[in-house]
Amino acid sequence: SLIALANAIIITRRLIRTAWTTHRWDTRPTRRP
């Protein structure tokens, strides 16, 4: 149903936003050999 699909999109978008804010690209560019 469209409601379930909309809920899934909202949940995934929320998880992506929380992961984006908590996991910035801090570990990758800072370390240099």
Tab-separated table of C-alpha atoms in Angstrom:
chain	number	residue	atom	x	y	z
A	1	SER	CA	0.000	0.000	0.000
A	2	LEU	CA	1.035	3.599	-0.467
A	3	ILE	CA	0.893	4.312	3.273
A	4	ALA	CA	3.399	1.572	4.069
A	5	LEU	CA	5.685	2.760	1.283
A	6	ALA	CA	5.478	6.352	2.528
A	7	ASN	CA	6.269	5.211	6.068
A	8	ALA	CA	9.289	3.254	4.831
A	9	ILE	CA	10.577	6.285	2.921
A	10	ILE	CA	10.134	8.538	5.957
A	11	ILE	CA	11.907	6.048	8.249
A	12	THR	CA	14.813	5.534	5.845
A	13	ARG	CA	15.165	9.277	5.295
A	14	ARG	CA	15.183	9.818	9.075
A	15	LEU	CA	17.818	7.113	9.562
A	16	ILE	CA	19.955	8.556	6.760
A	17	ARG	CA	19.735	12.026	8.279
A	18	THR	CA	20.665	10.814	11.758
A	19	ALA	CA	23.536	8.742	10.386
A	20	TRP	CA	24.688	11.700	8.269
A	21	THR	CA	24.720	14.069	11.249
A	22	THR	CA	26.372	11.594	13.636
A	23	HIS	CA	28.820	10.087	11.139
A	24	ARG	CA	30.431	12.987	9.344
A	25	TRP	CA	33.450	12.249	7.154
A	26	ASP	CA	35.794	12.817	10.103
A	27	THR	CA	37.753	9.564	9.990
A	28	ARG	CA	38.590	9.523	6.299
A	29	PRO	CA	40.269	12.841	5.311
A	30	THR	CA	41.994	13.650	8.601
A	31	ARG	CA	44.400	10.679	8.703
A	32	ARG	CA	47.312	10.985	6.325
A	33	PRO	CA	50.307	8.629	6.154
